[in-house]
PDB file of C-alpha atoms and ligand atoms in Angstrom:
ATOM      1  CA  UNK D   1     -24.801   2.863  24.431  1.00 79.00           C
ATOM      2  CA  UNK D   2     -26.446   4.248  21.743  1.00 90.00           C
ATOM      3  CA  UNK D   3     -25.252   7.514  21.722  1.00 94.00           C
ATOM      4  CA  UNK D   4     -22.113   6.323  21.218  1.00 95.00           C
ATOM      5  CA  UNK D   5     -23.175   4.221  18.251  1.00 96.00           C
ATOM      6  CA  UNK D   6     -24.806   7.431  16.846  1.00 96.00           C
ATOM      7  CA  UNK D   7     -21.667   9.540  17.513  1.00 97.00           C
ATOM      8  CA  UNK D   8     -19.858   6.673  15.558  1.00 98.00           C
ATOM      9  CA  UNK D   9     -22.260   7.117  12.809  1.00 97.00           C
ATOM     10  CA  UNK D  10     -22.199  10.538  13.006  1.00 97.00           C
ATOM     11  CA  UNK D  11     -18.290  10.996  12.586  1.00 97.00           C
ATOM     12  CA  UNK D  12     -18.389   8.499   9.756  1.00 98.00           C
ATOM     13  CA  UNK D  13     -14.895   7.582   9.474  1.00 98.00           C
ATOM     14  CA  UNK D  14     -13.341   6.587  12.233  1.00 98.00           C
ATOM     15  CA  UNK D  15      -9.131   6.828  13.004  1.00 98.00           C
ATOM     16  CA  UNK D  16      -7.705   3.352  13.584  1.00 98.00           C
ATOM     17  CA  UNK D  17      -4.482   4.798  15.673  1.00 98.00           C
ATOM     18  CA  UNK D  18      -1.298   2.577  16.373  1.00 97.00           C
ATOM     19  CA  UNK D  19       0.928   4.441  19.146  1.00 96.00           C
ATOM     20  CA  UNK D  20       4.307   3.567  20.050  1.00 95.00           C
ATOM     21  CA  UNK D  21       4.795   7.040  21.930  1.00 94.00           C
ATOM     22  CA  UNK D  22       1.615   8.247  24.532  1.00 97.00           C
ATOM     23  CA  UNK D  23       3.629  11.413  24.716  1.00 97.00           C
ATOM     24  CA  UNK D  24       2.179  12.017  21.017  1.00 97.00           C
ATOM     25  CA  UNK D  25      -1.280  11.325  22.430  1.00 98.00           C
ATOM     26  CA  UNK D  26      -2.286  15.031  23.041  1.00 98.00           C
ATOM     27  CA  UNK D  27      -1.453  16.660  19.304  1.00 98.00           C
ATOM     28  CA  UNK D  28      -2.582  13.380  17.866  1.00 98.00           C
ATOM     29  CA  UNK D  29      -6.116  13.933  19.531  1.00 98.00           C
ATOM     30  CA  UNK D  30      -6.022  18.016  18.496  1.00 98.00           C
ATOM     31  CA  UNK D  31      -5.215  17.707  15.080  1.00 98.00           C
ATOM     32  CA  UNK D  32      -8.173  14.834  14.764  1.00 98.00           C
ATOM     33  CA  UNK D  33     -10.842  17.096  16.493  1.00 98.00           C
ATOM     34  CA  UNK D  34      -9.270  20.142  14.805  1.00 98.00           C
ATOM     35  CA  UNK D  35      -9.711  18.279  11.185  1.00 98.00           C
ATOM     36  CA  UNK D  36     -13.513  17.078  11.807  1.00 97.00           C
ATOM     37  CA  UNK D  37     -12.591  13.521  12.931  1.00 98.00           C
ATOM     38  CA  UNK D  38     -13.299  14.218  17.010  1.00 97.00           C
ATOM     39  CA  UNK D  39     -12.927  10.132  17.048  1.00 98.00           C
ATOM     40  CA  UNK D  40     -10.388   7.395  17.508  1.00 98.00           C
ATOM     41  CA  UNK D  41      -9.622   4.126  17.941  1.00 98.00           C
ATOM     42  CA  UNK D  42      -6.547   3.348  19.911  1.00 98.00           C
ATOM     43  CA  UNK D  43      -5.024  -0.126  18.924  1.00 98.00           C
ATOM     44  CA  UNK D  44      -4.096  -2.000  21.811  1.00 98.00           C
ATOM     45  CA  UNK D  45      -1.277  -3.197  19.872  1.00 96.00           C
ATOM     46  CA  UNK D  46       1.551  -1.298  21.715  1.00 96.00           C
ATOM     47  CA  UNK D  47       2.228  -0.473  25.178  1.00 96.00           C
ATOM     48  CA  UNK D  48       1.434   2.782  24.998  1.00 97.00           C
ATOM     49  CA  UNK D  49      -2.505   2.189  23.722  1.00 98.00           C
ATOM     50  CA  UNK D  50      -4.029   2.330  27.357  1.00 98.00           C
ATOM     51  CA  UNK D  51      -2.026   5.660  28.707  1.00 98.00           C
ATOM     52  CA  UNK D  52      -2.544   6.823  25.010  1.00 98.00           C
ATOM     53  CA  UNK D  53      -6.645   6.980  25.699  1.00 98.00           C
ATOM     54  CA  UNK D  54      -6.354   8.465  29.364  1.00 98.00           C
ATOM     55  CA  UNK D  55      -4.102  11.102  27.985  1.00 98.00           C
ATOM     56  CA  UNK D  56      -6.745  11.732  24.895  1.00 98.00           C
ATOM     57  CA  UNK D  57      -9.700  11.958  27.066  1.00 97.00           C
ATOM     58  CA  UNK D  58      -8.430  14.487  29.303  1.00 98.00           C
ATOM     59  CA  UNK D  59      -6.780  17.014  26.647  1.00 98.00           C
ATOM     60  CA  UNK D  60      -9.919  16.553  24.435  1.00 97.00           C
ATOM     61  CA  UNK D  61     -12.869  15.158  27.061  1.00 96.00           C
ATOM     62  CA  UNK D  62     -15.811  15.621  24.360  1.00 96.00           C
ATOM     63  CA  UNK D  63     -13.623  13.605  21.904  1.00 97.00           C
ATOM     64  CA  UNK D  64     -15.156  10.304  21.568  1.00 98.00           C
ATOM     65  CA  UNK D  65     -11.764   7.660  22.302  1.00 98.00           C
ATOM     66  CA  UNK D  66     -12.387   3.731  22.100  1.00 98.00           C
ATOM     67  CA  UNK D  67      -9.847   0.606  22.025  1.00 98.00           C
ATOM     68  CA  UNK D  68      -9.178  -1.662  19.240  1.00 98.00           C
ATOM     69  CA  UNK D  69      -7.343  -4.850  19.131  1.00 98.00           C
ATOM     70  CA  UNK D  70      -9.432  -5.541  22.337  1.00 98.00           C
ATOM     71  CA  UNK D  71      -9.015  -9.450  22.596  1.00 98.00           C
ATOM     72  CA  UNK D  72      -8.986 -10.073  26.232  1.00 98.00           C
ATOM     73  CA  UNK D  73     -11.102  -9.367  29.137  1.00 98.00           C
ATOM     74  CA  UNK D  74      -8.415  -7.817  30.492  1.00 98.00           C
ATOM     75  CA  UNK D  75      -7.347  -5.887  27.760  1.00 98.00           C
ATOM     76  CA  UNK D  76     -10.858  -4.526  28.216  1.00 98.00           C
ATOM     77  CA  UNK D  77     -10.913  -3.335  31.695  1.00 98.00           C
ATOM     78  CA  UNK D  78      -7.888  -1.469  30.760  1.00 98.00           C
ATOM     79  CA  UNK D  79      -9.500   0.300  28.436  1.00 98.00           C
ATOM     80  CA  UNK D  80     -12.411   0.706  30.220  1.00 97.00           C
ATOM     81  CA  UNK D  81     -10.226   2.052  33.160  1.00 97.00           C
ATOM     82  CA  UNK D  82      -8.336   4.420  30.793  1.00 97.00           C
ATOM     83  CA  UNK D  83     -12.027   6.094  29.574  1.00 97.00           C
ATOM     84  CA  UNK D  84     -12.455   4.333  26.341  1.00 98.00           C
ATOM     85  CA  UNK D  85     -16.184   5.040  25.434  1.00 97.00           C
ATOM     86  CA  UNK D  86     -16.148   1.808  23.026  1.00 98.00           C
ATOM     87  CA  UNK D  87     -14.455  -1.140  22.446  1.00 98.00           C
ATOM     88  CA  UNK D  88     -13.251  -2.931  18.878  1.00 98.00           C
ATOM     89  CA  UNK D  89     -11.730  -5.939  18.214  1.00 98.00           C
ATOM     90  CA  UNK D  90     -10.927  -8.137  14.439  1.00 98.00           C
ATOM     91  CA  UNK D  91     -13.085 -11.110  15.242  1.00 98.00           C
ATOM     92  CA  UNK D  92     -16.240 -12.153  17.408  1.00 98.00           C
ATOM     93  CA  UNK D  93     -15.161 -13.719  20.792  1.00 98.00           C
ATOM     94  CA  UNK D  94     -18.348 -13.693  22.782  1.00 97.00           C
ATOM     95  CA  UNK D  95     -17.158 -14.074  26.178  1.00 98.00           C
ATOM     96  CA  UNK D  96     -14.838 -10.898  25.879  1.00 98.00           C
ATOM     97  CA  UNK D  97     -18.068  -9.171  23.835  1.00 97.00           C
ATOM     98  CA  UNK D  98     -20.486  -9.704  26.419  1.00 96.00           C
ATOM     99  CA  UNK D  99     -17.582  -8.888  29.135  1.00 97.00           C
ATOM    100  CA  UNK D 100     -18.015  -5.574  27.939  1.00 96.00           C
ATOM    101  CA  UNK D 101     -21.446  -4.742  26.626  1.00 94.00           C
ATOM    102  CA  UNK D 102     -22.431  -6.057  30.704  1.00 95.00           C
ATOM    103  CA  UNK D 103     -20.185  -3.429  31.990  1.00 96.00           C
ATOM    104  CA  UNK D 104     -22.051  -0.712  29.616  1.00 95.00           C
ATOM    105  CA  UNK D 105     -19.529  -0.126  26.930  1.00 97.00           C
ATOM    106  CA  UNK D 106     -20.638  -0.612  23.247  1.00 97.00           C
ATOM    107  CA  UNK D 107     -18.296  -3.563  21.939  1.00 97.00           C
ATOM    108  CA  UNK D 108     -17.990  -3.121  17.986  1.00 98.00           C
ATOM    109  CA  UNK D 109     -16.936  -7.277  16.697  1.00 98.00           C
ATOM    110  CA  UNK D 110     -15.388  -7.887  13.647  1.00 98.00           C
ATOM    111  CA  UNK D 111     -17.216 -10.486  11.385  1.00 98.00           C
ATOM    112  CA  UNK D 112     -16.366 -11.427   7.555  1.00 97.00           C
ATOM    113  CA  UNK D 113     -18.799 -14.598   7.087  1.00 98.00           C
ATOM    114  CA  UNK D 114     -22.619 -15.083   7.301  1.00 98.00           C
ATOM    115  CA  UNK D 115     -21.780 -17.165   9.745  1.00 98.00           C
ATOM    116  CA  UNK D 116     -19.879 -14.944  12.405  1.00 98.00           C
ATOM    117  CA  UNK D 117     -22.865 -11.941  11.502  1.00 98.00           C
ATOM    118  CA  UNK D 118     -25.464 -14.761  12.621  1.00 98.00           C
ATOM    119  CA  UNK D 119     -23.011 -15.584  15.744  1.00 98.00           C
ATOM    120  CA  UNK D 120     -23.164 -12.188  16.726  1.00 97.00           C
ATOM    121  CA  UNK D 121     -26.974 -11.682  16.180  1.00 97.00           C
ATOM    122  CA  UNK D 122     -27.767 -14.518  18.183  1.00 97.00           C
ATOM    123  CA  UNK D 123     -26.146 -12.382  21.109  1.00 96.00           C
ATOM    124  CA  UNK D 124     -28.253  -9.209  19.968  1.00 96.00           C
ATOM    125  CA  UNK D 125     -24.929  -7.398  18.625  1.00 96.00           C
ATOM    126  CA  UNK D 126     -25.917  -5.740  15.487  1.00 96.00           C
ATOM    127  CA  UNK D 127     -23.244  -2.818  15.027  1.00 97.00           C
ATOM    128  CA  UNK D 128     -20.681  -4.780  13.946  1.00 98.00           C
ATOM    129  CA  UNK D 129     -17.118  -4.502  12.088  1.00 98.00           C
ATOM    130  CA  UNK D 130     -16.540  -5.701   8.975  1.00 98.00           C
ATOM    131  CA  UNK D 131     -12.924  -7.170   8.739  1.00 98.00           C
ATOM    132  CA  UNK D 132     -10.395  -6.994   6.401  1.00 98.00           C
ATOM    133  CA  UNK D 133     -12.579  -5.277   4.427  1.00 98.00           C
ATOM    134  CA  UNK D 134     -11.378  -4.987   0.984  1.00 98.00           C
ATOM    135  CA  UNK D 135      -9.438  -8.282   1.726  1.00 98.00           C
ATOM    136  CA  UNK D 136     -12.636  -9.794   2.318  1.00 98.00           C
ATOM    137  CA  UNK D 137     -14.761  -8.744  -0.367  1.00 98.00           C
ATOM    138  CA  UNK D 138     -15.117  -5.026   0.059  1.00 98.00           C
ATOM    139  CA  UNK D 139     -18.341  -3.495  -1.558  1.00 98.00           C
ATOM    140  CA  UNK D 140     -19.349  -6.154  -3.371  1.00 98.00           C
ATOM    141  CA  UNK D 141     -19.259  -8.594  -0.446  1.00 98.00           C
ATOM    142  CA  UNK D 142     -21.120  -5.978   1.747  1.00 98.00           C
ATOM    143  CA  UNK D 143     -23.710  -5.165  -0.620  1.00 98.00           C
ATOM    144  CA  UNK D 144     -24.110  -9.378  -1.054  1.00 98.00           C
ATOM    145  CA  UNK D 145     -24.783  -9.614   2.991  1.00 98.00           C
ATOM    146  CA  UNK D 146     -27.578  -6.634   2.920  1.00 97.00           C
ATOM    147  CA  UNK D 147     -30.900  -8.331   1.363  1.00 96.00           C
ATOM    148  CA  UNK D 148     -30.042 -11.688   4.458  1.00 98.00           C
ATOM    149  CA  UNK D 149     -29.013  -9.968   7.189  1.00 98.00           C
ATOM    150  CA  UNK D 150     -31.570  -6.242   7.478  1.00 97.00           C
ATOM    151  CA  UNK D 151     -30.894  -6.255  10.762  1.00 97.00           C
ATOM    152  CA  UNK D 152     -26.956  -5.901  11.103  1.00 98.00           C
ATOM    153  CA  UNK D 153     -24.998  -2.795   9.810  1.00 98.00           C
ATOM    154  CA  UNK D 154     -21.135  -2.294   9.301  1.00 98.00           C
ATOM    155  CA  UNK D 155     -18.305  -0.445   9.839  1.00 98.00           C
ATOM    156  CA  UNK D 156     -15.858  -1.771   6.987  1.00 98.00           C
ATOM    157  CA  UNK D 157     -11.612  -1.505   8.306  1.00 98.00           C
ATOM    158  CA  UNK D 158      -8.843  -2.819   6.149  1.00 98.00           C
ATOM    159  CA  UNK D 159      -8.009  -1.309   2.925  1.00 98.00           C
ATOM    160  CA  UNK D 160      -9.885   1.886   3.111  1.00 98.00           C
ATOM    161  CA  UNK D 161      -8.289   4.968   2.091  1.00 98.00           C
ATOM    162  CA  UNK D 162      -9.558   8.732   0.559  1.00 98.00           C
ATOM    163  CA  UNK D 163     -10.221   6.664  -2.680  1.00 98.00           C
ATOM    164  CA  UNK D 164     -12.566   4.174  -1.597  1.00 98.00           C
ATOM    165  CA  UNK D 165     -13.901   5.480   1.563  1.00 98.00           C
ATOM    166  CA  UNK D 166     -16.934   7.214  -0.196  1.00 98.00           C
ATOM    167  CA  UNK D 167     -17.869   3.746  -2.216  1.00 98.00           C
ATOM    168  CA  UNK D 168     -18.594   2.454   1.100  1.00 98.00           C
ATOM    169  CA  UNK D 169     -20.048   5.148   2.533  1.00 98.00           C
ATOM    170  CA  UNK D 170     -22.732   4.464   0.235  1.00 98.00           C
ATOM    171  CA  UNK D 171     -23.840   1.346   1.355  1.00 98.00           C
ATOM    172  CA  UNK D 172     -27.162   1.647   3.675  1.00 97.00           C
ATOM    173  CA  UNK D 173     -26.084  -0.898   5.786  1.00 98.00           C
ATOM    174  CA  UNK D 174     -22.361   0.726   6.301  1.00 98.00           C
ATOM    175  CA  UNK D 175     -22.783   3.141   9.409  1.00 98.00           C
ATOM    176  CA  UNK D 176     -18.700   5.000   9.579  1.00 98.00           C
ATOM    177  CA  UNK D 177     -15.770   3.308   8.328  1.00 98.00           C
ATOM    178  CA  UNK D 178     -12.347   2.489  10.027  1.00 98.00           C
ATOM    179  CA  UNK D 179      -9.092   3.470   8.049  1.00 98.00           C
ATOM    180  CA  UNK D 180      -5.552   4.187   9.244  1.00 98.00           C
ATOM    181  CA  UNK D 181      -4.752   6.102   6.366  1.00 98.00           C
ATOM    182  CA  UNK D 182      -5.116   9.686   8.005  1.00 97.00           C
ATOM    183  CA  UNK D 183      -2.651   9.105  10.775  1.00 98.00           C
ATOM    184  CA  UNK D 184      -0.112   6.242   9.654  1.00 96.00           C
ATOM    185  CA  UNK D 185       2.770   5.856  12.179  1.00 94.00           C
ATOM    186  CA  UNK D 186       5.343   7.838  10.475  1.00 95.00           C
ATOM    187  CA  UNK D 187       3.218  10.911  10.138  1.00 97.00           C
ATOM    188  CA  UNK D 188       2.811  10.436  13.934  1.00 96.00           C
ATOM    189  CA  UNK D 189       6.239   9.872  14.664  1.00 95.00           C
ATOM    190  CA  UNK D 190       7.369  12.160  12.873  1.00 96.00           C
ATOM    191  CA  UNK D 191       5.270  14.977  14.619  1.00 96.00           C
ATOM    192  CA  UNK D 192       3.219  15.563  11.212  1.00 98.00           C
ATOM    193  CA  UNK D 193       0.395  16.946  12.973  1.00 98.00           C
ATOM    194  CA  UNK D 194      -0.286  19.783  10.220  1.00 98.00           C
ATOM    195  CA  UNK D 195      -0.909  16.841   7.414  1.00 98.00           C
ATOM    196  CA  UNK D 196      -3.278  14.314   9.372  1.00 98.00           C
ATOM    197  CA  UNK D 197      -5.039  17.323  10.303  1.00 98.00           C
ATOM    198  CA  UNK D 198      -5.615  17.999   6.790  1.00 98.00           C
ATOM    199  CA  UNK D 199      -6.003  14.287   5.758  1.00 98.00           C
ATOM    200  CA  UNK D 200      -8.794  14.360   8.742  1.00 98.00           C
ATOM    201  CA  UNK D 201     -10.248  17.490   7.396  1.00 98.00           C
ATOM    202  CA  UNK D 202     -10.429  15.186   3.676  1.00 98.00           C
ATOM    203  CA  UNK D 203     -11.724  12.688   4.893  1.00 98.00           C
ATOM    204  CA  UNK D 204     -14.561  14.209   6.887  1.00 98.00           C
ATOM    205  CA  UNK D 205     -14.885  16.349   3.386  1.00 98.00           C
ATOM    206  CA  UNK D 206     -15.499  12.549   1.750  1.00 98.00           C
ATOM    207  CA  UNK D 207     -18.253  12.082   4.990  1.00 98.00           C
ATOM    208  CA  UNK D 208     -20.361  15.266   4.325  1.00 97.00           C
ATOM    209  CA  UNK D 209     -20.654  14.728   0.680  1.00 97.00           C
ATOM    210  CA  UNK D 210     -21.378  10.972   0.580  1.00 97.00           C
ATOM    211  CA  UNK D 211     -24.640  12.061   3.297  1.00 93.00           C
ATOM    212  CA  UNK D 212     -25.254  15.247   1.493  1.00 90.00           C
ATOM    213  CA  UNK D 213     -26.747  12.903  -1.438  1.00 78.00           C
TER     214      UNK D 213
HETATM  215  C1  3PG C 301      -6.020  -2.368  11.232  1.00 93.28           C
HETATM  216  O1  3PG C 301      -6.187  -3.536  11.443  1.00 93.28           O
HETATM  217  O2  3PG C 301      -4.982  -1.769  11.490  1.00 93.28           O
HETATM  218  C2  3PG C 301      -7.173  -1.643  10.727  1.00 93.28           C
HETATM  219  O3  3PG C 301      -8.003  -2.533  10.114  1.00 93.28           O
HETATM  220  C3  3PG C 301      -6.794  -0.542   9.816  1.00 93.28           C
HETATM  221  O4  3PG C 301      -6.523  -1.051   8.578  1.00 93.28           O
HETATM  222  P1  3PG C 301      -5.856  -0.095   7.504  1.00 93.28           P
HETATM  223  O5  3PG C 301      -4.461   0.203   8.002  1.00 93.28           O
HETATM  224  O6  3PG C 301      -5.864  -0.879   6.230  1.00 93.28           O
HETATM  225  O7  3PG C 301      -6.687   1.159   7.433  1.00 93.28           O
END
């Protein structure tokens, strides 16, 4: 599992992807790889997430492909059964957490109070998401939660975008952001492969620099 978490870290900024269409799933998953993002996180919001993440994994099999929106167990063995190498959801339910960290896959929980972060600890989850991140506080409620809680880092979602990404970046206990900015629906929909790959290629730019410090 902690490969995966390094990967995570590694990428830095990770695609939050909403699909209506799995027959976009293919050129979504080249122009991310092709623009430095090799990463995504397929919403289970729509029908198409699970068939979205089988058909990403096998055009793009070293891409790393996970699940968001994961809020039931069985919306977890779907993705599981589909090939997604981690699992996200917006808030901390243990019982679908644990469902899923037993079966080997990193689960990634979304927390915005002290006490959901202590919630999770108590279950030894310390990779956590930090949800709706600007909404909630962004930087300044991140960098408030360091000096308590050494233990636990972040990956802020909600409100990031090329302008704030690198702010958070920053933070020693933020590990990779999430941000949906780099492949919003329409560019999808509208077959704009050319432009997230460049928007990928940004915000990998914003990645490199932010670590080059
Ligand atoms: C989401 O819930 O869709 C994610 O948090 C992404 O948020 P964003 O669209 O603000 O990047």
């Amino acid at each position: 599992m902690q490969k995966i978490y390094d990967r995570i870290r590694a990428t830095g900024i990770i695609p939050v992807v909403v699909m209506d269409d799995a027959d976009k799933a293919e050129a979504l998953a080249g122009a991310l790889c092709e623009g430095g993002l090799p990463c995504a996180e397929v919403t289970f919001r729509t029908a198409a997430a699970e068939e979205t993440i089988r058909r990403m994994k096998k055009s793009n099999p070293d891409m790393l492909v996970g699940a968001g929106t994961v809020l039931t167990k069985e919306q977890a063995d779907r993705a599981i059964g589909a090939g997604a190498g981690f699992l996200v959801s917006p808030g901390f339910n243990p019982e679908v957490c644990m469902y899923a960290m037993e079966k080997g896959v990193p689960f990634i929980p979304g927390v915005m109070t002290p006490t959901e972060i202590e919630q999770a600890m108590a279950h030894g989850i310390t990779m956590l998401k930090f949800f709706p991140a600007t909404a909630a506080g962004g930087v300044k409620m991140l960098s408030a939660l360091a000096s308590p809680y050494q233990a636990v880092s972040f990956m802020p979602t909600g409100g990031i975008s090329a302008d704030n990404a690198a702010e958070f970046l920053t933070l020693k206990n933020v590990y990779a952001c999430g941000g949906s900015w780099m492949v919003k629906k329409d560019l999808i929909a509208g077959g704009a492969f050319d432009r997230i790959r460049e928007m990928c290629r940004e915000a990998a730019d914003i990645v490199a620099r932010v670590r080059m410090k």
